[in-house]
Short mmCIF file of C-alpha atoms in Angstrom, two decimals:
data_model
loop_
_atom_site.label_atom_id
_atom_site.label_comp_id
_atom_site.label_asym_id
_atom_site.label_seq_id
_atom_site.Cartn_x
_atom_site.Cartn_y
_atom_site.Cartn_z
CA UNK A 1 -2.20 1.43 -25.14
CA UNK A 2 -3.91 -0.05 -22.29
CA UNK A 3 -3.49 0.62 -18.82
CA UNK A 4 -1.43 -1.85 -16.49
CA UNK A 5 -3.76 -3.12 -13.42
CA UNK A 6 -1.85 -1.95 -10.86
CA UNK A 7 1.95 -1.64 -9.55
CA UNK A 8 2.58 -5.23 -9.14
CA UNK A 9 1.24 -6.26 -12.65
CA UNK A 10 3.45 -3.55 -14.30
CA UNK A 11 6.53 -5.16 -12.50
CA UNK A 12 6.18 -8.64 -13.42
CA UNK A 13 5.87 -6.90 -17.23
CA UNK A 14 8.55 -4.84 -16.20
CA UNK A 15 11.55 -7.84 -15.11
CA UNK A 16 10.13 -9.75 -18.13
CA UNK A 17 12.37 -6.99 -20.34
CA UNK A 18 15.18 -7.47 -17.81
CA UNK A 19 15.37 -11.08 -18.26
CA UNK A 20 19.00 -10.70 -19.42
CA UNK A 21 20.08 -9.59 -15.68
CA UNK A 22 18.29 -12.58 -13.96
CA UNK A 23 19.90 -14.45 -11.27
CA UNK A 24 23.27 -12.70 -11.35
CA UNK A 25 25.12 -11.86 -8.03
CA UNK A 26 26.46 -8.11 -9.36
CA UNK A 27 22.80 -7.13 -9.62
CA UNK A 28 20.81 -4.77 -7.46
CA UNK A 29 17.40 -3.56 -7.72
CA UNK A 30 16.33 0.17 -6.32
CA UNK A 31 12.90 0.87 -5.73
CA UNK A 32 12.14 4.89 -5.40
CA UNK A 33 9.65 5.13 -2.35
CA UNK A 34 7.22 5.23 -2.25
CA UNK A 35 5.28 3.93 -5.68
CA UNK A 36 8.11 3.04 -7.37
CA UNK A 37 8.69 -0.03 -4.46
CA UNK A 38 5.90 -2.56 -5.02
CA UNK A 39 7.16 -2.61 -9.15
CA UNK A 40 11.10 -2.84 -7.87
CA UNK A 41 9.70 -5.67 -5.85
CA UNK A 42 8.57 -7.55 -8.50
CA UNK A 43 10.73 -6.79 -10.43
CA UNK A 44 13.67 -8.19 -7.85
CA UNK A 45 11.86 -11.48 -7.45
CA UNK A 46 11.77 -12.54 -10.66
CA UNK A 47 15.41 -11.65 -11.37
CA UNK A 48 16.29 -13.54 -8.49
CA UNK A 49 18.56 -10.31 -6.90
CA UNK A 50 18.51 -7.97 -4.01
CA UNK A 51 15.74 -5.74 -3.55
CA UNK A 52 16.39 -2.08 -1.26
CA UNK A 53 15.36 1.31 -1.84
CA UNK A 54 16.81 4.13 -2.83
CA UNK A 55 16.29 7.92 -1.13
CA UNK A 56 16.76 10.87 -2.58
CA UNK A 57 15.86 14.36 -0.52
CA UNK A 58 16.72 17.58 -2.76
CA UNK A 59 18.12 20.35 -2.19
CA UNK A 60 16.31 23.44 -2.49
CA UNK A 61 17.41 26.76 -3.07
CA UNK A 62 16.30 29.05 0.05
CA UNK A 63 12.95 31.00 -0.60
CA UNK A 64 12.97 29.55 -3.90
CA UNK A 65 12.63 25.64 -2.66
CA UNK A 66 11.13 24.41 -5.90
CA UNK A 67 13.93 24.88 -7.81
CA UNK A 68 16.97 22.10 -6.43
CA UNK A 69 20.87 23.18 -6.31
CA UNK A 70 21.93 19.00 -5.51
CA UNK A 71 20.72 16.29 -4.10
CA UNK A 72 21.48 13.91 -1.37
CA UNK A 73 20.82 10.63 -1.35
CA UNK A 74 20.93 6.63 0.73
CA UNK A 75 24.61 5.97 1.18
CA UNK A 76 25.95 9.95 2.04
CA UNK A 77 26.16 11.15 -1.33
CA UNK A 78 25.88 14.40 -1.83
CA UNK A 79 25.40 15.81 -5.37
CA UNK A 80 25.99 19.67 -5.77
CA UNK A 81 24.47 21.57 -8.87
CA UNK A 82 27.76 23.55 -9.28
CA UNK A 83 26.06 26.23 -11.79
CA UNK A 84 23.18 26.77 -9.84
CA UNK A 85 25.41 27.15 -6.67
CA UNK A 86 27.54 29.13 -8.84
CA UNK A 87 24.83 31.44 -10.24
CA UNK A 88 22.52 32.30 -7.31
CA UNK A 89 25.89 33.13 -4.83
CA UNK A 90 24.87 30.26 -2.56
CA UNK A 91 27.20 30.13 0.42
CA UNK A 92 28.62 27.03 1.75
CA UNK A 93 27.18 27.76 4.96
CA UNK A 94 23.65 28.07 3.41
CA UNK A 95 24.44 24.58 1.95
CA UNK A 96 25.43 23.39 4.92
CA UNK A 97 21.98 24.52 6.53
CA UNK A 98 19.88 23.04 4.25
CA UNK A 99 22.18 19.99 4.31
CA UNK A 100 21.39 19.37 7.71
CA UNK A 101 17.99 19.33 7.56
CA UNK A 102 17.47 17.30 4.55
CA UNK A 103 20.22 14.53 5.70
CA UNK A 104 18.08 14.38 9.06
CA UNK A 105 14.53 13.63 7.14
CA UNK A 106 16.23 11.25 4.78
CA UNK A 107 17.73 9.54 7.86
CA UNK A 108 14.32 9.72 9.73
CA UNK A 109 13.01 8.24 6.34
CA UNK A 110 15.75 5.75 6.30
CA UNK A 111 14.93 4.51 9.66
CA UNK A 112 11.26 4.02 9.01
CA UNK A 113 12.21 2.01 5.93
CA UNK A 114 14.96 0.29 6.87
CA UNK A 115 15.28 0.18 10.63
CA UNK A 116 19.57 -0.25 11.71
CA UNK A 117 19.96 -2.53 9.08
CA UNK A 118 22.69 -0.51 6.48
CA UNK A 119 22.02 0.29 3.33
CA UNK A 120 23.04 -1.65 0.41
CA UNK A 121 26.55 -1.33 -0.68
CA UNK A 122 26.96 -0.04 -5.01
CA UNK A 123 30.33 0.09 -5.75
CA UNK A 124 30.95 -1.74 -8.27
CA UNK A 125 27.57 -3.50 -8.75
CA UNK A 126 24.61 -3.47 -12.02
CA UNK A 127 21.93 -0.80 -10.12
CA UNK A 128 18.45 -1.26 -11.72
CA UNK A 129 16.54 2.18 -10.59
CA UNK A 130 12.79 1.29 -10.47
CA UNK A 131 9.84 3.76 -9.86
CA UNK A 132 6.03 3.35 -11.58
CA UNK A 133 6.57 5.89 -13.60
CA UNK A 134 8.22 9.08 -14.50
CA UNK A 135 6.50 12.45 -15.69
CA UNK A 136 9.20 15.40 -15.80
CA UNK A 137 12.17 12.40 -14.34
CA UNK A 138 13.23 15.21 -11.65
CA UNK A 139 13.73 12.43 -8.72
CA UNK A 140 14.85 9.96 -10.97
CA UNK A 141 17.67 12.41 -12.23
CA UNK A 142 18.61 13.48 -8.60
CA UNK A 143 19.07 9.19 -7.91
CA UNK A 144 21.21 8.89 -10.86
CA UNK A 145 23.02 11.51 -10.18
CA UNK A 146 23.41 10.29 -6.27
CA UNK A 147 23.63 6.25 -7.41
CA UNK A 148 26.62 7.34 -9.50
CA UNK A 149 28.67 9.33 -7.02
CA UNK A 150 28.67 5.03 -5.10
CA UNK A 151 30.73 4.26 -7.44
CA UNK A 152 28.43 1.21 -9.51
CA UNK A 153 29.37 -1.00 -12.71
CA UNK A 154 26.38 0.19 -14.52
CA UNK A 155 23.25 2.09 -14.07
CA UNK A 156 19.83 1.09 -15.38
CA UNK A 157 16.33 2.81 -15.22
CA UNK A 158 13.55 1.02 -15.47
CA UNK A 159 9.57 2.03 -15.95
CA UNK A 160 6.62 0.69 -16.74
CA UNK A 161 5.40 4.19 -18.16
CA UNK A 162 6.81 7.92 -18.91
CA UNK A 163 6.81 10.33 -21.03
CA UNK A 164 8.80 9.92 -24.01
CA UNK A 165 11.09 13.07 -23.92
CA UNK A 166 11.88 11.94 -20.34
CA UNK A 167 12.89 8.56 -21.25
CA UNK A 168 15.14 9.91 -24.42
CA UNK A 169 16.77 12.47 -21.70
CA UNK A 170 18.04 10.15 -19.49
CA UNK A 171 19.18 7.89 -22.09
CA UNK A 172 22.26 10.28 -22.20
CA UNK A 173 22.45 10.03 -18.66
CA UNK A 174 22.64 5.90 -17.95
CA UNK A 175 23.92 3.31 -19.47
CA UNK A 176 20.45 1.44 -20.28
CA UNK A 177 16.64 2.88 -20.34
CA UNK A 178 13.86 0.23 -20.17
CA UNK A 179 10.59 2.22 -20.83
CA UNK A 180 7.85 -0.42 -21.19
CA UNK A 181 5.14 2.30 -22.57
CA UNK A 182 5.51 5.95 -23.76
CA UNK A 183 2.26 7.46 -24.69
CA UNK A 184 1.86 10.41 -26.24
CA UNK A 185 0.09 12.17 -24.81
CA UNK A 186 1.26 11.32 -21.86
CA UNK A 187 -0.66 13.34 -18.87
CA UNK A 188 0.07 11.58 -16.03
CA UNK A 189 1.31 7.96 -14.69
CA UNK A 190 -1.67 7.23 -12.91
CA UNK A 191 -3.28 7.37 -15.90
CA UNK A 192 -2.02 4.17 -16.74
CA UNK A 193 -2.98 2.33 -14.08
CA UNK A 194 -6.16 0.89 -13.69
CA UNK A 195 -5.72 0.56 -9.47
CA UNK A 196 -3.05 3.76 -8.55
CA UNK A 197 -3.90 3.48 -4.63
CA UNK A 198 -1.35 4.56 -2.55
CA UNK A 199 1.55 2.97 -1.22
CA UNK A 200 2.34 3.00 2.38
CA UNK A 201 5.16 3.29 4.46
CA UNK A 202 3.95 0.01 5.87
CA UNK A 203 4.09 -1.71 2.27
CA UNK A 204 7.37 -0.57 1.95
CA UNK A 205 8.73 -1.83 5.01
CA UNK A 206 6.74 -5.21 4.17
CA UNK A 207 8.59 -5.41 1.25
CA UNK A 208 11.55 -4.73 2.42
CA UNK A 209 11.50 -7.23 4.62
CA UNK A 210 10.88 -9.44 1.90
CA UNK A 211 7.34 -10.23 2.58
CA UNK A 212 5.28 -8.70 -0.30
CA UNK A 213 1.94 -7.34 0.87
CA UNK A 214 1.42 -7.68 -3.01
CA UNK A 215 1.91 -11.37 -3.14
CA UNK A 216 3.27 -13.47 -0.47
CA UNK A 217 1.04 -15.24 2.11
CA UNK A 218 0.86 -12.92 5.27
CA UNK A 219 0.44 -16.07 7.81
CA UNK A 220 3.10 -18.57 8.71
CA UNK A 221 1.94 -22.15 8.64
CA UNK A 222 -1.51 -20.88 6.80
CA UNK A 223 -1.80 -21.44 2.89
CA UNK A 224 -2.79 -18.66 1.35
CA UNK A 225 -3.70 -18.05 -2.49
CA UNK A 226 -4.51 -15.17 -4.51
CA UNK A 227 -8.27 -15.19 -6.21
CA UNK A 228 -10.07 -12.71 -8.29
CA UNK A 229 -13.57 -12.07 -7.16
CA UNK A 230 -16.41 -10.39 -9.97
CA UNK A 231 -18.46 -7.51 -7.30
CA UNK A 232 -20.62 -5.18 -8.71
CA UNK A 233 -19.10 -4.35 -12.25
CA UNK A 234 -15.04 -4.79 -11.23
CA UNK A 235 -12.76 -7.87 -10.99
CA UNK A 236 -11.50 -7.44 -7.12
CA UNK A 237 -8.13 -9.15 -5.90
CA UNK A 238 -8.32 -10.96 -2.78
CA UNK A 239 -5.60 -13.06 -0.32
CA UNK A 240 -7.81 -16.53 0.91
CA UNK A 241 -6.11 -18.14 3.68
CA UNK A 242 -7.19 -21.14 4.89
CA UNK A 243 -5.57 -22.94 7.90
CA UNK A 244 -5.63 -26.15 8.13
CA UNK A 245 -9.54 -27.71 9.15
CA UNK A 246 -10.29 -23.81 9.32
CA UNK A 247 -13.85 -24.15 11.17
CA UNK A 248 -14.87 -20.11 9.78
CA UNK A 249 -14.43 -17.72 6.84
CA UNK A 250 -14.12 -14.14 8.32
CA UNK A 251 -14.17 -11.52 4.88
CA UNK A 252 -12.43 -8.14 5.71
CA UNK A 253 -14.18 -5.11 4.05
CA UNK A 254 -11.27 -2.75 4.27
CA UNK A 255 -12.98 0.91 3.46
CA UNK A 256 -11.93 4.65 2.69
CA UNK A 257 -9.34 3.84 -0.02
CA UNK A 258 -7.27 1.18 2.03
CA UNK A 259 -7.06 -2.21 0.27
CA UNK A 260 -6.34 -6.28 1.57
CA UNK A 261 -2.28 -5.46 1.41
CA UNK A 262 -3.40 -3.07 5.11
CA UNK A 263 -0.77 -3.86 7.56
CA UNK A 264 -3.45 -3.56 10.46
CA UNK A 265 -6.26 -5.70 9.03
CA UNK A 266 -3.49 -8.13 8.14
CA UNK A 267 -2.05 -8.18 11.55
CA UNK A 268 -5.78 -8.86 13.36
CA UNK A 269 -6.19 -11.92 10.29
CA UNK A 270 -2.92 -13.55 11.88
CA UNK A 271 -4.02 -14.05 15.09
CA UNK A 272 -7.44 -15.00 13.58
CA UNK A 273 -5.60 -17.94 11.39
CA UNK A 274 -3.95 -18.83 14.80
CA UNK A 275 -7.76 -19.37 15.92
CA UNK A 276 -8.58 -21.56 12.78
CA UNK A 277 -10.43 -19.08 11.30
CA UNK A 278 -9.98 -18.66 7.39
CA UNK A 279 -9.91 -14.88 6.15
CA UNK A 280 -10.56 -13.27 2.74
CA UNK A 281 -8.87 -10.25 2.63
CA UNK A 282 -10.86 -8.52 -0.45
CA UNK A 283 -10.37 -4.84 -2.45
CA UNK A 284 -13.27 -3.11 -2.71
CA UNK A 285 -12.21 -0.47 -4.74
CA UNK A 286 -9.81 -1.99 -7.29
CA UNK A 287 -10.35 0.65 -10.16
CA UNK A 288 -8.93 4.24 -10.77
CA UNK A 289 -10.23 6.83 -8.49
CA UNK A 290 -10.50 5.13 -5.29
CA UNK A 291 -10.74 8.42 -3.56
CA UNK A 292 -14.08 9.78 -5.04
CA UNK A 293 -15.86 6.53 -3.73
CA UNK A 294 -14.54 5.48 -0.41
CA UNK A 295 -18.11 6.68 1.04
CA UNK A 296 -20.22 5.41 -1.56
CA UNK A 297 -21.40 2.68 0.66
CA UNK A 298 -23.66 1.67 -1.34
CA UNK A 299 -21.48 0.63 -3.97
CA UNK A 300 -19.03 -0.85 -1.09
CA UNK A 301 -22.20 -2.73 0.05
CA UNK A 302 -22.92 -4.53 -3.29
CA UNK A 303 -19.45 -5.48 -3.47
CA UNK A 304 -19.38 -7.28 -0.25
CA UNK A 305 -22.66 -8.95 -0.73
CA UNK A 306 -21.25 -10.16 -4.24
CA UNK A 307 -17.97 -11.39 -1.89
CA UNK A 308 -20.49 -13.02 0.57
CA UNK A 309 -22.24 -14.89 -2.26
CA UNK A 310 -18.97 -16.17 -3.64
CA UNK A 311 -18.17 -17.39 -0.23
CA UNK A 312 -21.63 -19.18 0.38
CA UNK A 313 -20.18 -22.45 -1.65
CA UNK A 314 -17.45 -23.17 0.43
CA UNK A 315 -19.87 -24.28 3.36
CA UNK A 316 -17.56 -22.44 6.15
CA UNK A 317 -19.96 -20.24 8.83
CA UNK A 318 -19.06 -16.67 7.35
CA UNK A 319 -18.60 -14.06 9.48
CA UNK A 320 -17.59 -9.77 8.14
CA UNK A 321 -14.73 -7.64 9.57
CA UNK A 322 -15.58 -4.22 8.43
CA UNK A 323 -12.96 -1.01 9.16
CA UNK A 324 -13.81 1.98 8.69
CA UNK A 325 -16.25 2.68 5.70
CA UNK A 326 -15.78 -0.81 5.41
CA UNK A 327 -17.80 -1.31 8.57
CA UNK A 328 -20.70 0.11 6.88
CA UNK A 329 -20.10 -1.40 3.76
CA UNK A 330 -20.55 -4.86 5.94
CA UNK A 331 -23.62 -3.99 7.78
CA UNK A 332 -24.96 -3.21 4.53
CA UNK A 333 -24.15 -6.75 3.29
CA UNK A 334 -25.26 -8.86 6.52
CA UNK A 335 -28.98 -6.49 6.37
CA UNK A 336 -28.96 -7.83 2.67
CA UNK A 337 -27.75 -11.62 3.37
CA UNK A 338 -29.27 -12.25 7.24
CA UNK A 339 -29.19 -15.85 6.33
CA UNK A 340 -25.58 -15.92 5.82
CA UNK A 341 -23.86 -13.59 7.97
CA UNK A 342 -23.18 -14.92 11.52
CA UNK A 343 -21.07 -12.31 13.34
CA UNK A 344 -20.03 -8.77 12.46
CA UNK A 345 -17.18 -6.67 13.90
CA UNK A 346 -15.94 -3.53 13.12
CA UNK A 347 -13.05 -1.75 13.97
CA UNK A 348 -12.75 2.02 14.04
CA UNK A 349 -16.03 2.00 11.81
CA UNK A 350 -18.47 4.24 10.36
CA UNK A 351 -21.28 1.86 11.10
CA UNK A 352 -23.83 5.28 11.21
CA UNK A 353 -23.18 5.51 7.40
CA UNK A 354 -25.16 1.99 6.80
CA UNK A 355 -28.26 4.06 7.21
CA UNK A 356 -31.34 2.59 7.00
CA UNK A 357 -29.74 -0.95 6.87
CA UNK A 358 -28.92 -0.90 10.55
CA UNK A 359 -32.33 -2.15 12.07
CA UNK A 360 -32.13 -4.81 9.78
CA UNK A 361 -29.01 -6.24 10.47
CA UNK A 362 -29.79 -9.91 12.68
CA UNK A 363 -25.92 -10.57 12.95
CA UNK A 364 -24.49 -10.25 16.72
CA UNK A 365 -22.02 -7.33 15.66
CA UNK A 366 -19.06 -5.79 18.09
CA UNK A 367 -18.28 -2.33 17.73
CA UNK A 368 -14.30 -1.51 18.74
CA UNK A 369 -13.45 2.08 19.12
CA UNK A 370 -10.53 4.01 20.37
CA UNK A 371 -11.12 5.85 23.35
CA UNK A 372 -8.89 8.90 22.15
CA UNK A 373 -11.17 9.57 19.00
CA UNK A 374 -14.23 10.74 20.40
CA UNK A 375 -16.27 11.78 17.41
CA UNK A 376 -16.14 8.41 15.79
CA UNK A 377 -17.21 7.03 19.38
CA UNK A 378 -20.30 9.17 19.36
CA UNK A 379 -21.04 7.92 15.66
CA UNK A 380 -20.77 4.30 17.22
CA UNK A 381 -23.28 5.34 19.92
CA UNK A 382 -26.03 6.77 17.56
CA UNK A 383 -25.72 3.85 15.19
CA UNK A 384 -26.08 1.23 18.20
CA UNK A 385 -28.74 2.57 19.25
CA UNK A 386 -30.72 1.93 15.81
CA UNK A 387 -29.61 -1.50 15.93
CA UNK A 388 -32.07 -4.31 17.12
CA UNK A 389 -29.40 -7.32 16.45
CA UNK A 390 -26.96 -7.77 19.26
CA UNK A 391 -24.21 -5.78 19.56
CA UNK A 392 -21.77 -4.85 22.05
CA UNK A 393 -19.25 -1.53 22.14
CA UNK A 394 -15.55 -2.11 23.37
CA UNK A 395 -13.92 1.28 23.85
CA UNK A 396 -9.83 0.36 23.44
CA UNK A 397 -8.45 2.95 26.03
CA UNK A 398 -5.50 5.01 24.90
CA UNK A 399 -6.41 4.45 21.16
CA UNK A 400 -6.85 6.79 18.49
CA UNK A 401 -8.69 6.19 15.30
CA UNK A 402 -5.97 4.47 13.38
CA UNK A 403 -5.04 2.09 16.66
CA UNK A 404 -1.24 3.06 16.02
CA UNK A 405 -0.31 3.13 20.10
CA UNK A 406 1.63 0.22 21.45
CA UNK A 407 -0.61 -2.75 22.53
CA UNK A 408 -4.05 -1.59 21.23
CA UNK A 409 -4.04 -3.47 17.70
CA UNK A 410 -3.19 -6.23 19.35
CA UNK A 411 -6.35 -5.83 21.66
CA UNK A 412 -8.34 -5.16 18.56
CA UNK A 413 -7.27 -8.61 17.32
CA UNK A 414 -8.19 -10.36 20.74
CA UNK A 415 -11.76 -8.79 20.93
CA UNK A 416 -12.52 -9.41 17.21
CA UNK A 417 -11.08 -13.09 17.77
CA UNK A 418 -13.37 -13.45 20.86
CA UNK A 419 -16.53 -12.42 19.13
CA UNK A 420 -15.88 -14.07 16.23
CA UNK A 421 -14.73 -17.44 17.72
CA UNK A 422 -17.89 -17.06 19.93
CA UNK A 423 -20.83 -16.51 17.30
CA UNK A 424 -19.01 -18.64 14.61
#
């Protein structure tokens, strides 16, 4: 059986099998956060319905938390495992306890997700359940089991992948199963997919909001299109966008396992588009096991030389936005393409682990670091100091590494727009 490319793929194969719910106004789709979202999401826009997520927090049994005694889910059910209750004496002011503190992560959860808006009303509606696959089924049982207690029409789970007992189980437990693949063996879902990064809290809130960081163009008023890209061995997805008489191509080398759907780097390539500056947001690492070689830079390196190459045709003065190993990853590539390069920045960047490519960068590069994450600041130092191209270091005060305070990703986006406007 082969192996789906990643989440999004798998949930355009996925709605193709749940044609026959398409369109209809009794239909809601599910997605289980936080892997199971990006396939729901697909899965929703084709069929033309509702998309929302579902949480589920279980209830463990005291000392013992692995094993679950009920569930409690989006909505206020509560699900109670009356033989387990039954068996191990639990008290209902033990339940209570662990009630409490379970309802208040699945509401912090909830919030995060969701924000005030309420969540999705059941009764009496199709619910399609949606995650990207299911091993042992234990939090896709626990959502049944919650989904029913609302009250709906009919209750569908949908996969790309699982395990074949799993799927057979729950047969007896909905009213429809749509298993795309069931190997044998099994092992794992990510073993299925050939790109099984991780799915943030970001993307789901994205989605939720019904902009897909999977698909839909990120910038109002700025066409974007989806293009494949052949780097160094692996066919890469990027997101082009091109405002109108864009006057520079900026490529984003997004590093350490992140990929072009990153809510940051997206954010800083809006108010770059409002410049008219063209971005390529790119993955570097599209394949299984992302982890393993987020600091092989020199990999990352090839990859965005093999981007700058493909960019070289389309005329536009090109310019590199490099985060974190990403950073280094683009010094790498302007040290190996001098001619084509114009500008570098990097934000939060590991710009020491270009190595012996820094004195050979000619690009004018800017270096932004958070003040609050002082050993990456000293990293930026050292490698400055190697560099003879230059290059300027713009210390955002009150930021840590990730730039997650109020107001400092938006000064991120105004220094790299600066530079970037300047040397393009």
């Amino acid at each position: 059986m082969r192996r789906f490319r990643n989440r999004a793929e798998a949930g355009r194969a996925l709605a193709e099998r749940l044609e026959a719910y398409a369109g209809r106004d009794d239909v809601t789709v599910l997605g289980l956060p936080r892997g199971g979202v990006p396939v729901a999401a697909e899965v929703a826009r084709a069929l033309g319905v509702p998309l929302d997520v579902f949480l589920v927090r279980k209830l463990g049994v005291p000392g013992r938390e692995e094993l679950a005694f009920g569930a409690i889910a989006s909505g206020g059910a509560r699900v109670l495992n009356r033989d387990v209750v039954a068996t191990l004496g639990i008290d209902a002011q033990t339940i209570d306890a662990v009630v409490a503190r379970e309802q208040a992560e699945l509401e912090r959860r909830a919030e995060a997700y969701r924000g005030t808006a309420e969540p999705p009303e059941l009764r009496g509606r199709v619910v399609i359940l949606v995650d990207d696959g299911l091993a042992t089924g234990a939090s896709m049982r626990a959502a049944v089991e919650a989904v029913r207690a609302l009250g709906p029409a009919r209750v569908v789970v949908a996969v790309p992948v699982a395990a074949r007992q799993t799927c057979e189980e729950l047969a007896a437990e909905v009213d429809e199963v749509v298993c795309l693949m069931t190997p044998e063996p099994f092992f794992a879902v990510g073993m299925w997919y050939a790109d099984f990064s991780e799915t943030t809290d970001d993307d789901v809130r994205e989605l939720l909001r019904g902009s897909s960081p999977r698909n839909a163009p990120h910038s109002v008023g700025a066409p974007s299109a989806e293009v494949e890209l052949e780097l160094a061995g692996v066919t890469a997805g990027g997101t082009l966008t091109e405002p109108e008489g864009a006057r520079a191509l900026v490529l984003f080398a997004h590093g350490s396992g992140s990929s072009r759907f990153s809510p940051r780097n997206r954010a800083v390539a809006d108010v770059l588009h409002a410049a008219g500056l063209a971005t390529l947001l790119l993955d570097l690492l599209p394949e299984e096991g992302v982890v393993d070689r987020r600091f092989d830079i020199e990999l990352l390196g090839e990859r965005v030389t093999a981007a700058v190459d493909w960019a070289e045709p389309r005329g536009l003065p090109l310019g590199l936005f490099g985060a974190s190993t990403g950073a280094a990853a683009a010094l790498v590539a302007a040290a190996e393409r001098p001619e084509l390069v114009r500008a570098v920045v990097s934000r939060g960047g590991r710009p020491d682990l270009a190595g012996q490519a820094l004195p050979l960068v000619r690009a004018p590069t800017l270096l932004i670091v958070g003040g609050d994450d002082p050993l990456v600041l000293g990293l930026n130092r050292e490698a400055m100091a190697r560099m003879e191209a230059e290059v300027s270091l713009e210390v955002v005060p009150g930021a840590t590494h990730l730039f997650e305070e109020p107001g400092t990703l938006d000064r991120v986006a105004e220094l790299a727009r600066d530079w970037l406007v300047g040397h393009l």
